[in-house]
Tab-separated table of C-alpha atoms and ligand atoms in Angstrom:
chain	number	residue	atom	x	y	z
A	78	MET	CA	21.730	-19.936	-15.083
A	79	SER	CA	19.424	-21.110	-12.351
A	80	ARG	CA	21.257	-23.663	-10.246
A	81	PHE	CA	18.430	-24.129	-7.811
A	82	PHE	CA	15.176	-23.846	-9.707
A	83	ASN	CA	13.869	-25.458	-12.776
A	84	ILE	CA	13.278	-22.383	-14.929
A	85	PRO	CA	13.043	-23.186	-18.666
A	86	GLU	CA	16.009	-21.952	-20.705
A	87	ARG	CA	13.692	-20.054	-23.057
A	88	LEU	CA	12.210	-18.128	-20.160
A	89	LEU	CA	15.637	-17.280	-18.780
A	90	LEU	CA	16.564	-15.710	-22.110
A	91	ILE	CA	13.404	-13.604	-22.121
A	92	SER	CA	14.124	-12.691	-18.516
A	93	GLU	CA	17.542	-11.332	-19.494
A	94	GLU	CA	15.911	-9.228	-22.164
A	95	ALA	CA	13.307	-8.011	-19.657
A	96	GLU	CA	16.033	-7.018	-17.233
A	97	ARG	CA	17.825	-5.023	-19.930
A	98	LEU	CA	14.623	-3.131	-20.606
A	99	CYS	CA	14.340	-2.335	-16.892
A	100	ILE	CA	17.726	-0.611	-16.584
A	101	PRO	CA	16.492	3.002	-16.877
A	102	SER	CA	13.627	2.376	-14.424
A	103	PHE	CA	15.973	0.641	-11.988
A	104	ARG	CA	18.271	3.701	-12.058
A	105	GLU	CA	15.357	5.931	-11.103
A	106	ILE	CA	14.333	3.574	-8.298
A	107	GLU	CA	17.882	3.573	-6.936
A	108	LYS	CA	18.017	7.368	-6.993
A	109	THR	CA	14.754	7.572	-5.085
A	110	ALA	CA	16.022	5.011	-2.568
A	111	GLN	CA	19.190	7.044	-2.034
A	112	TYR	CA	17.168	10.208	-1.420
A	113	ASN	CA	14.678	8.504	0.860
A	114	GLY	CA	17.430	6.633	2.687
A	115	GLU	CA	19.032	9.963	3.567
A	116	LYS	CA	15.655	11.385	4.526
A	117	VAL	CA	14.960	8.518	6.937
A	118	LEU	CA	18.451	8.635	8.426
A	119	SER	CA	18.238	12.371	9.005
A	120	ALA	CA	14.826	11.923	10.652
A	121	PHE	CA	16.386	9.487	13.121
A	122	ILE	CA	19.238	11.869	13.844
A	123	GLU	CA	17.165	15.058	14.087
A	124	ASN	CA	14.708	13.404	16.434
A	125	LYS	CA	17.586	12.054	18.553
A	126	VAL	CA	16.496	8.432	18.552
A	127	GLY	CA	18.344	6.735	21.404
A	128	SER	CA	18.787	3.156	22.541
A	129	MET	CA	16.199	3.711	25.283
A	130	HIS	CA	13.573	4.296	22.613
A	131	LEU	CA	13.983	0.814	21.204
A	132	SER	CA	12.537	-0.921	24.257
A	133	GLY	CA	8.904	-0.714	25.180
A	134	THR	CA	6.432	-0.468	27.995
A	135	THR	CA	3.615	-2.648	29.316
A	136	GLY	CA	0.206	-1.970	30.827
A	137	TYR	CA	-1.234	1.478	30.182
A	138	GLY	CA	1.911	2.577	28.450
A	139	TYR	CA	2.096	6.011	30.047
A	140	ASP	CA	5.246	7.926	29.144
A	141	ASP	CA	6.246	5.472	26.467
A	142	ALA	CA	9.151	7.502	25.116
A	143	GLY	CA	9.899	5.077	22.287
A	144	ARG	CA	6.330	5.199	21.036
A	145	ASP	CA	6.139	8.994	21.163
A	146	ARG	CA	9.519	9.451	19.509
A	147	LEU	CA	8.550	7.051	16.737
A	148	ASP	CA	5.518	9.231	16.022
A	149	ALA	CA	7.879	12.185	15.588
A	150	VAL	CA	10.244	10.250	13.310
A	151	PHE	CA	7.369	9.145	11.079
A	152	ALA	CA	6.088	12.707	10.888
A	153	SER	CA	9.544	13.898	9.774
A	154	VAL	CA	9.795	11.199	7.118
A	155	LEU	CA	6.303	11.806	5.793
A	156	GLY	CA	6.645	15.599	5.926
A	157	THR	CA	3.642	16.017	8.226
A	158	GLU	CA	3.035	17.948	11.411
A	159	ASP	CA	2.276	14.837	13.430
A	160	ALA	CA	1.789	11.080	13.241
A	161	LEU	CA	0.223	8.240	15.188
A	162	VAL	CA	2.134	4.996	14.686
A	163	ARG	CA	0.824	2.008	16.591
A	164	HIS	CA	1.139	-1.748	16.580
A	165	ASN	CA	-2.427	-1.617	17.911
A	166	PHE	CA	-3.667	-0.811	14.418
A	167	VAL	CA	-4.422	-4.303	13.213
A	168	ASN	CA	-3.967	-3.390	9.544
A	169	GLY	CA	-4.272	-0.575	7.037
A	170	THR	CA	-8.043	-0.876	6.977
A	171	HIS	CA	-8.145	-0.250	10.727
A	172	ALA	CA	-5.907	2.815	10.446
A	173	ILE	CA	-8.050	4.290	7.653
A	174	SER	CA	-11.274	3.408	9.464
A	175	THR	CA	-9.943	5.046	12.633
A	176	ALA	CA	-9.096	8.186	10.686
A	177	LEU	CA	-12.584	8.325	9.145
A	178	PHE	CA	-14.401	7.777	12.439
A	179	GLY	CA	-11.912	10.114	14.111
A	180	VAL	CA	-12.791	13.172	12.075
A	181	LEU	CA	-16.317	12.616	10.689
A	182	ARG	CA	-19.418	13.568	12.694
A	183	PRO	CA	-23.115	12.807	12.174
A	184	GLY	CA	-24.536	14.720	9.237
A	185	ASP	CA	-21.141	15.086	7.555
A	186	VAL	CA	-20.462	13.962	4.027
A	187	LEU	CA	-17.618	11.652	3.112
A	188	TYR	CA	-16.761	12.190	-0.535
A	189	SER	CA	-14.574	9.671	-2.319
A	190	ILE	CA	-12.916	11.212	-5.346
A	191	THR	CA	-11.328	7.996	-6.579
A	192	GLY	CA	-14.310	5.700	-6.977
A	193	ALA	CA	-15.262	3.092	-4.422
A	194	PRO	CA	-12.772	2.700	-1.576
A	195	TYR	CA	-10.686	-0.455	-1.309
A	196	ASP	CA	-12.789	-3.601	-0.857
A	197	THR	CA	-12.086	-4.010	2.858
A	198	LEU	CA	-13.424	-0.502	3.590
A	199	LEU	CA	-16.832	-0.919	1.991
A	200	GLU	CA	-18.424	-2.230	5.199
A	201	THR	CA	-16.845	0.577	7.196
A	202	VAL	CA	-18.444	3.147	4.945
A	203	SER	CA	-21.837	1.712	4.188
A	204	GLY	CA	-22.359	-1.608	5.949
A	205	GLU	CA	-25.856	-2.178	7.293
A	206	ASN	CA	-25.497	-3.776	10.663
A	207	GLY	CA	-22.124	-3.400	12.258
A	208	GLY	CA	-21.698	0.236	13.234
A	209	SER	CA	-20.665	1.652	9.881
A	210	LEU	CA	-20.268	5.349	9.146
A	211	LYS	CA	-23.653	5.188	7.469
A	212	GLU	CA	-25.290	3.990	10.680
A	213	PHE	CA	-23.733	6.949	12.472
A	214	GLY	CA	-25.463	9.289	10.035
A	215	ILE	CA	-22.488	10.021	7.821
A	216	ASN	CA	-23.460	10.405	4.197
A	217	TYR	CA	-21.381	9.039	1.400
A	218	LYS	CA	-20.784	10.272	-2.134
A	219	GLN	CA	-18.288	9.230	-4.719
A	220	SER	CA	-17.116	10.188	-8.172
A	221	ASP	CA	-15.724	7.610	-10.492
A	222	PHE	CA	-12.741	7.860	-12.757
A	223	LYS	CA	-13.452	9.035	-16.265
A	224	ASP	CA	-13.333	6.496	-19.062
A	225	ASP	CA	-9.756	7.460	-19.872
A	226	GLY	CA	-8.744	6.567	-16.296
A	227	THR	CA	-8.243	10.146	-15.113
A	228	VAL	CA	-9.856	11.901	-12.149
A	229	ASP	CA	-13.102	13.726	-12.887
A	230	PHE	CA	-12.147	17.265	-11.876
A	231	GLU	CA	-15.523	18.662	-12.884
A	232	ALA	CA	-17.178	16.311	-10.405
A	233	VAL	CA	-14.643	17.289	-7.752
A	234	LYS	CA	-15.544	20.944	-8.226
A	235	GLU	CA	-19.227	20.121	-7.847
A	236	ASN	CA	-18.940	17.951	-4.767
A	237	ALA	CA	-16.108	19.469	-2.771
A	238	LEU	CA	-18.160	22.233	-1.192
A	239	SER	CA	-20.552	19.959	0.642
A	240	CYS	CA	-18.055	17.443	1.970
A	241	ARG	CA	-16.323	17.245	5.310
A	242	VAL	CA	-13.812	14.618	4.213
A	243	ALA	CA	-12.514	14.334	0.668
A	244	TYR	CA	-11.056	10.883	0.263
A	245	ILE	CA	-8.361	9.875	-2.205
A	246	GLN	CA	-6.955	6.389	-2.739
A	247	ARG	CA	-3.429	6.580	-4.120
A	248	SER	CA	-2.994	3.006	-5.245
A	249	ARG	CA	-5.113	1.263	-7.868
A	250	GLY	CA	-6.455	-1.339	-5.415
A	251	TYR	CA	-8.119	-4.203	-7.259
A	252	THR	CA	-8.818	-2.115	-10.344
A	253	LEU	CA	-6.900	-1.303	-13.490
A	254	ARG	CA	-7.124	2.460	-13.192
A	255	PRO	CA	-3.727	4.127	-12.876
A	256	SER	CA	-2.398	4.720	-9.388
A	257	LEU	CA	-2.149	8.424	-8.614
A	258	THR	CA	1.241	10.071	-8.402
A	259	VAL	CA	1.984	12.485	-5.587
A	260	ASN	CA	1.785	15.385	-8.054
A	261	GLU	CA	-1.625	14.279	-9.267
A	262	ILE	CA	-2.878	13.878	-5.699
A	263	ASN	CA	-1.581	17.320	-4.786
A	264	ARG	CA	-3.418	18.778	-7.767
A	265	ILE	CA	-6.668	17.202	-6.559
A	266	ILE	CA	-6.043	18.492	-3.039
A	267	LYS	CA	-5.488	22.007	-4.391
A	268	THR	CA	-8.747	21.841	-6.315
A	269	VAL	CA	-10.669	20.674	-3.238
A	270	LYS	CA	-9.130	23.372	-1.033
A	271	GLU	CA	-9.849	26.163	-3.497
A	272	ILE	CA	-13.514	25.309	-3.277
A	273	ASN	CA	-13.702	24.204	0.326
A	274	PRO	CA	-10.759	25.227	2.527
A	275	ASN	CA	-12.397	23.453	5.483
A	276	ALA	CA	-12.558	20.072	3.845
A	277	ILE	CA	-10.256	17.488	5.362
A	278	VAL	CA	-8.406	15.616	2.657
A	279	LEU	CA	-7.608	12.054	3.673
A	280	VAL	CA	-5.347	9.902	1.509
A	281	ASP	CA	-5.304	6.113	1.606
A	282	ASN	CA	-1.539	5.934	1.136
A	283	CYS	CA	-1.241	2.129	1.182
A	284	TYR	CA	1.561	0.785	-1.022
A	285	GLY	CA	2.622	4.306	-1.956
A	286	GLU	CA	4.995	5.341	0.824
A	287	LEU	CA	8.585	6.052	-0.250
A	288	CYS	CA	7.952	5.152	-3.884
A	289	GLU	CA	8.558	8.818	-4.671
A	290	THR	CA	10.668	11.440	-2.918
A	291	SER	CA	7.701	13.100	-1.224
A	292	GLU	CA	4.313	12.104	0.146
A	293	PRO	CA	0.938	13.712	-0.562
A	294	ASP	CA	0.303	17.138	0.906
A	295	ALA	CA	-2.845	15.892	2.664
A	296	ASP	CA	-4.484	16.775	5.962
A	297	LEU	CA	-4.326	13.102	6.866
A	298	MET	CA	-2.920	9.966	5.328
A	299	ALA	CA	-2.924	6.422	6.561
A	300	GLY	CA	-1.408	3.064	5.778
A	301	SER	CA	-0.208	-0.294	6.985
A	302	LEU	CA	3.079	-1.314	8.580
A	303	ILE	CA	3.022	-4.713	6.938
A	304	LYS	CA	3.398	-2.834	3.700
A	305	ASN	CA	5.975	-0.171	2.782
A	306	LEU	CA	6.836	1.655	5.998
A	307	GLY	CA	7.291	-1.472	8.085
A	308	GLY	CA	10.190	-2.342	5.808
A	309	GLY	CA	9.401	-6.043	6.063
A	310	ILE	CA	10.460	-5.952	9.716
A	311	ALA	CA	7.499	-4.523	11.668
A	312	GLU	CA	5.362	-7.418	12.853
A	313	THR	CA	2.035	-5.604	12.649
A	314	GLY	CA	0.594	-2.093	12.864
A	315	GLY	CA	-0.416	0.969	10.967
A	316	TYR	CA	-0.048	4.719	10.952
A	317	ILE	CA	-2.004	7.903	10.488
A	318	ALA	CA	-0.064	11.076	9.714
A	319	GLY	CA	-1.059	14.671	9.171
A	320	ARG	CA	-2.339	17.700	11.062
A	321	SER	CA	-1.881	17.571	14.849
A	322	ASP	CA	-5.453	18.578	15.712
A	323	LEU	CA	-6.838	15.787	13.534
A	324	ILE	CA	-4.331	13.249	14.818
A	325	GLU	CA	-5.617	13.943	18.350
A	326	HIS	CA	-9.147	13.065	17.222
A	327	CYS	CA	-7.889	9.881	15.607
A	328	ALA	CA	-6.019	8.924	18.783
A	329	ASN	CA	-9.213	9.436	20.787
A	330	ARG	CA	-10.998	7.114	18.435
A	331	LEU	CA	-8.230	4.512	18.596
A	332	THR	CA	-8.181	4.338	22.397
A	333	ALA	CA	-10.770	6.331	24.385
A	334	VAL	CA	-11.798	9.956	24.341
A	335	GLY	CA	-9.624	11.748	26.848
A	336	ALA	CA	-7.007	9.017	26.968
A	337	GLY	CA	-6.022	9.414	23.331
A	338	ARG	CA	-2.384	8.947	22.509
A	339	GLU	CA	-1.219	9.036	26.139
A	340	VAL	CA	-2.008	5.352	26.510
A	341	GLY	CA	-1.201	2.240	24.530
A	342	CYS	CA	1.899	0.347	25.543
A	343	SER	CA	4.362	-0.586	22.850
A	344	LEU	CA	5.252	-3.993	24.378
A	345	ASN	CA	8.283	-5.237	22.472
A	346	GLN	CA	7.305	-3.704	19.160
A	347	ASN	CA	9.333	-0.487	19.086
A	348	ARG	CA	12.615	-1.904	17.887
A	349	GLY	CA	11.001	-3.652	14.941
A	350	MET	CA	9.079	-0.545	13.946
A	351	TYR	CA	12.206	1.641	14.083
A	352	LEU	CA	14.333	-0.884	12.240
A	353	GLY	CA	11.568	-1.444	9.707
A	354	LEU	CA	11.282	2.257	8.957
A	355	PHE	CA	15.055	2.480	8.647
A	356	ARG	CA	15.070	-0.421	6.162
A	357	ALA	CA	11.976	0.800	4.307
A	358	PRO	CA	13.620	2.814	1.486
A	359	GLU	CA	15.698	-0.227	0.443
A	360	THR	CA	12.831	-2.657	0.899
A	361	VAL	CA	10.531	-0.456	-1.165
A	362	ALA	CA	13.216	-0.239	-3.861
A	363	ALA	CA	13.523	-4.040	-3.977
A	364	ALA	CA	9.766	-4.396	-4.259
A	365	LEU	CA	9.604	-1.711	-6.956
A	366	LYS	CA	12.301	-3.432	-9.009
A	367	THR	CA	10.504	-6.746	-8.670
A	368	SER	CA	7.320	-5.046	-9.811
A	369	VAL	CA	8.951	-3.375	-12.831
A	370	PHE	CA	10.653	-6.647	-13.771
A	371	ALA	CA	7.298	-8.446	-13.622
A	372	SER	CA	5.789	-5.816	-15.943
A	373	ALA	CA	8.579	-6.127	-18.481
A	374	LEU	CA	8.652	-9.918	-18.450
A	375	LEU	CA	4.894	-10.372	-18.700
A	376	GLU	CA	4.702	-7.771	-21.450
A	377	LEU	CA	7.393	-9.586	-23.455
A	378	LEU	CA	5.292	-12.719	-23.075
A	379	GLY	CA	2.300	-10.932	-24.564
A	380	TYR	CA	0.230	-10.078	-21.475
A	381	ARG	CA	-1.267	-6.656	-20.826
A	382	VAL	CA	0.193	-5.126	-17.697
A	383	PHE	CA	-0.593	-2.036	-15.638
A	384	PRO	CA	1.604	-0.051	-15.353
A	385	ARG	CA	4.144	-0.755	-18.090
A	386	TYR	CA	7.822	-1.100	-17.164
A	387	THR	CA	8.531	2.337	-18.645
A	388	GLU	CA	5.944	4.183	-16.556
A	389	LYS	CA	6.824	6.158	-13.455
A	390	ARG	CA	5.805	4.234	-10.339
A	391	THR	CA	3.981	5.653	-7.369
A	392	ASP	CA	3.194	2.328	-5.709
A	393	LEU	CA	4.313	-1.280	-5.628
A	394	ILE	CA	1.561	-2.923	-7.645
A	395	THR	CA	1.761	-4.550	-11.029
A	396	ALA	CA	-1.524	-5.820	-12.396
A	397	ALA	CA	-1.466	-8.295	-15.254
A	398	LEU	CA	-4.333	-9.650	-17.305
A	399	LEU	CA	-3.677	-13.358	-17.484
A	400	GLY	CA	-6.836	-14.178	-19.382
A	401	GLY	CA	-8.523	-16.797	-17.224
A	402	LYS	CA	-9.153	-18.250	-13.831
A	403	GLU	CA	-6.795	-21.218	-14.266
A	404	LYS	CA	-3.857	-18.964	-15.102
A	405	LEU	CA	-4.565	-16.773	-12.077
A	406	VAL	CA	-4.510	-19.823	-9.878
A	407	SER	CA	-1.319	-21.223	-11.468
A	408	PHE	CA	0.460	-17.889	-11.200
A	409	CYS	CA	-0.435	-17.530	-7.533
A	410	LYS	CA	0.624	-21.100	-6.821
A	411	GLY	CA	3.936	-20.343	-8.529
A	412	ILE	CA	4.476	-17.317	-6.285
A	413	GLN	CA	3.592	-19.361	-3.216
A	414	SER	CA	6.030	-22.110	-4.216
A	415	SER	CA	8.846	-19.548	-4.328
A	416	SER	CA	8.191	-18.241	-0.810
A	417	PRO	CA	10.769	-18.650	1.951
A	418	VAL	CA	8.009	-19.682	4.365
A	419	ASP	CA	5.170	-22.078	3.501
A	420	SER	CA	6.538	-22.802	0.031
A	421	TYR	CA	4.969	-26.266	0.197
A	422	VAL	CA	1.457	-24.902	0.771
A	423	SER	CA	-0.907	-24.634	-2.164
A	424	PRO	CA	-3.189	-21.601	-2.023
A	425	GLU	CA	-6.814	-22.045	-3.021
A	426	PRO	CA	-9.488	-19.450	-3.851
A	427	TRP	CA	-11.701	-18.573	-0.881
A	428	ALA	CA	-14.327	-16.125	0.306
A	429	MET	CA	-12.050	-13.954	2.409
A	430	PRO	CA	-13.720	-11.717	5.026
A	431	GLY	CA	-13.900	-8.154	3.796
A	432	TYR	CA	-13.736	-9.032	0.108
A	433	GLU	CA	-16.713	-9.238	-2.230
A	434	ASP	CA	-15.623	-12.012	-4.585
A	435	GLU	CA	-13.688	-15.202	-4.125
A	436	ILE	CA	-10.028	-14.394	-4.039
A	437	ILE	CA	-6.804	-16.353	-4.255
A	438	MET	CA	-3.838	-15.065	-2.291
A	439	ALA	CA	-0.285	-16.278	-2.443
A	440	ALA	CA	1.927	-15.151	0.368
A	441	GLY	CA	4.442	-17.271	2.112
A	442	ALA	CA	5.665	-14.586	4.402
A	443	PHE	CA	7.654	-14.130	7.611
A	444	THR	CA	4.836	-11.850	8.752
A	445	MET	CA	1.407	-13.313	8.126
A	446	GLY	CA	-0.306	-11.579	5.227
A	447	ALA	CA	2.503	-9.065	4.772
A	448	SER	CA	2.264	-7.848	1.216
A	449	ILE	CA	5.594	-6.012	1.376
A	450	GLU	CA	6.889	-9.565	0.978
A	451	LEU	CA	6.444	-11.021	-2.491
A	452	SER	CA	2.782	-11.807	-2.878
A	453	ALA	CA	0.117	-12.042	-5.516
A	454	ASP	CA	-3.607	-11.951	-5.230
A	455	ALA	CA	-6.399	-12.209	-7.673
A	456	PRO	CA	-10.125	-11.767	-7.220
A	457	LEU	CA	-11.637	-14.470	-9.421
A	458	ARG	CA	-13.681	-12.147	-11.569
A	459	GLU	CA	-13.414	-10.409	-14.931
A	460	PRO	CA	-10.989	-9.251	-16.288
A	461	TYR	CA	-8.927	-11.965	-14.570
A	462	ALA	CA	-6.181	-9.704	-13.347
A	463	VAL	CA	-3.511	-10.756	-10.912
A	464	PHE	CA	-2.098	-8.102	-8.597
A	465	ILE	CA	1.554	-8.603	-7.801
A	466	GLN	CA	3.441	-6.738	-5.101
A	467	GLY	CA	6.293	-6.865	-2.651
A	468	GLY	CA	9.661	-8.533	-2.537
A	469	LEU	CA	12.086	-8.187	0.359
A	470	SER	CA	14.998	-8.469	-2.048
A	471	TYR	CA	15.163	-8.088	-5.800
A	472	ALA	CA	16.982	-11.420	-6.234
A	473	THR	CA	14.256	-13.413	-4.516
A	474	GLY	CA	11.492	-11.250	-5.982
A	475	LYS	CA	12.737	-11.895	-9.501
A	476	THR	CA	13.018	-15.624	-8.818
A	477	GLY	CA	9.451	-15.654	-7.543
A	478	ILE	CA	8.184	-13.955	-10.692
A	479	LEU	CA	10.099	-16.443	-12.851
A	480	LYS	CA	8.650	-19.393	-10.964
A	481	ALA	CA	5.134	-17.995	-11.275
A	482	VAL	CA	5.560	-17.381	-14.993
A	483	SER	CA	6.990	-20.898	-15.411
A	484	ALA	CA	3.819	-22.209	-13.780
A	485	ILE	CA	1.551	-20.493	-16.304
A	486	LEU	CA	3.749	-21.498	-19.242
A	487	GLU	CA	3.708	-25.118	-18.053
A	488	GLN	CA	-0.039	-24.971	-17.798
A	489	ALA	CA	-0.327	-23.558	-21.319
A	490	THR	CA	1.607	-26.529	-22.737
A	491	GLU	CA	-0.327	-29.186	-20.776
B	210	LIG	C1	-3.771	-2.925	1.505
B	210	LIG	C2	-4.635	-1.773	1.250
B	210	LIG	C3	-5.517	-1.289	2.214
B	210	LIG	C4	-5.635	-1.846	3.582
B	210	LIG	O1	-5.496	-3.171	3.632
B	210	LIG	P1	-5.073	-4.009	4.927
B	210	LIG	O2	-4.992	-5.371	4.348
B	210	LIG	O3	-6.163	-3.822	5.872
B	210	LIG	O4	-3.783	-3.511	5.443
B	210	LIG	C5	-6.291	-0.206	1.898
B	210	LIG	N1	-6.202	0.386	0.699
B	210	LIG	C6	-5.345	-0.030	-0.246
B	210	LIG	C7	-5.293	0.674	-1.550
B	210	LIG	C8	-4.540	-1.131	-0.004
B	210	LIG	O5	-3.687	-1.545	-0.938
């Protein structure tokens, strides 16, 4: 069965069973990819993308037609009025941070509806010494998920009136709460707007883009180009999409007030960003299939997984409780050993900047740190969950999962 890798026969049989279980989910993923593929293609055509847009500018980047047209194409794909797509965003955290600083003013309240923001944003919100929102006099409130993992709508109704920005994180992050579907997010947005029409709803859309056939109906959303929308091709970058007036504020924050989006050369990055967006529906589908396969396989082996292979997906993540630090490390080493780049490297837990606990990250990627490529990371803390995402193709994604599972099975028999 596997001519190239030493996967135990027993595991290959379970893998076949897992794949059978995945058939209905895979059909759904393919349908979504077909729809989103057409959506992306029509956005290119409607916005008249031409060969001149694929090359970039240098220096100030005035009149960078490729950059400006790419903003329009992203806005069409995401169903928003406007978008700001830049390689100058160093990651998703930077795009989200720029959006927050772009629209919040001293005295305003930032209200997170989905518990604490993603680990890397904690300093941005409430750090003590580096120019955080808190230091600029922006107050922070949050509501946590209820015990059953659902959003606390009563709390939303209480807090929405006093907030300037209502913040929603779509993906589970490093928690086991369910990721929020687009419908669920839209329901939250409706609730906020009924109480406070002036609130700006900002969605951390990381890992969610193109997993469904529409995106959240938010005032602003933001994400990373080394995740879904970069399609595995974009070399770096991020985006903010939403209302034009707010996008202007964000652009002022990204560059300088007054200069805004008129500056910022695209260098040689435009082609990769266009091609990446064009590839994104297929890349997202491959990553989703890899993720569903991982859920099914790990469940058959007796591990608890979130979400299950039968559940509707709204992002790329599968979390699995492996039951201990050693298994987390083995699993991640198995993923690393199946990478096309740096397969021979052995990842070790470390205190990564921006994260609270020691974390182990496996990612042998063409683009450094790109988690649209098959990757796994695990904060070394209770409940010992590994977070698996990405996969540029289903074939290689599946192989990576099998190698990682082999590594934990081997360890169990040692
Ligand atoms: C990845 C991610 C981010 C941003 O992370 P970067 O590594 O800075 O791109 C923010 N929120 C969520 C939920 C994420 O998954």
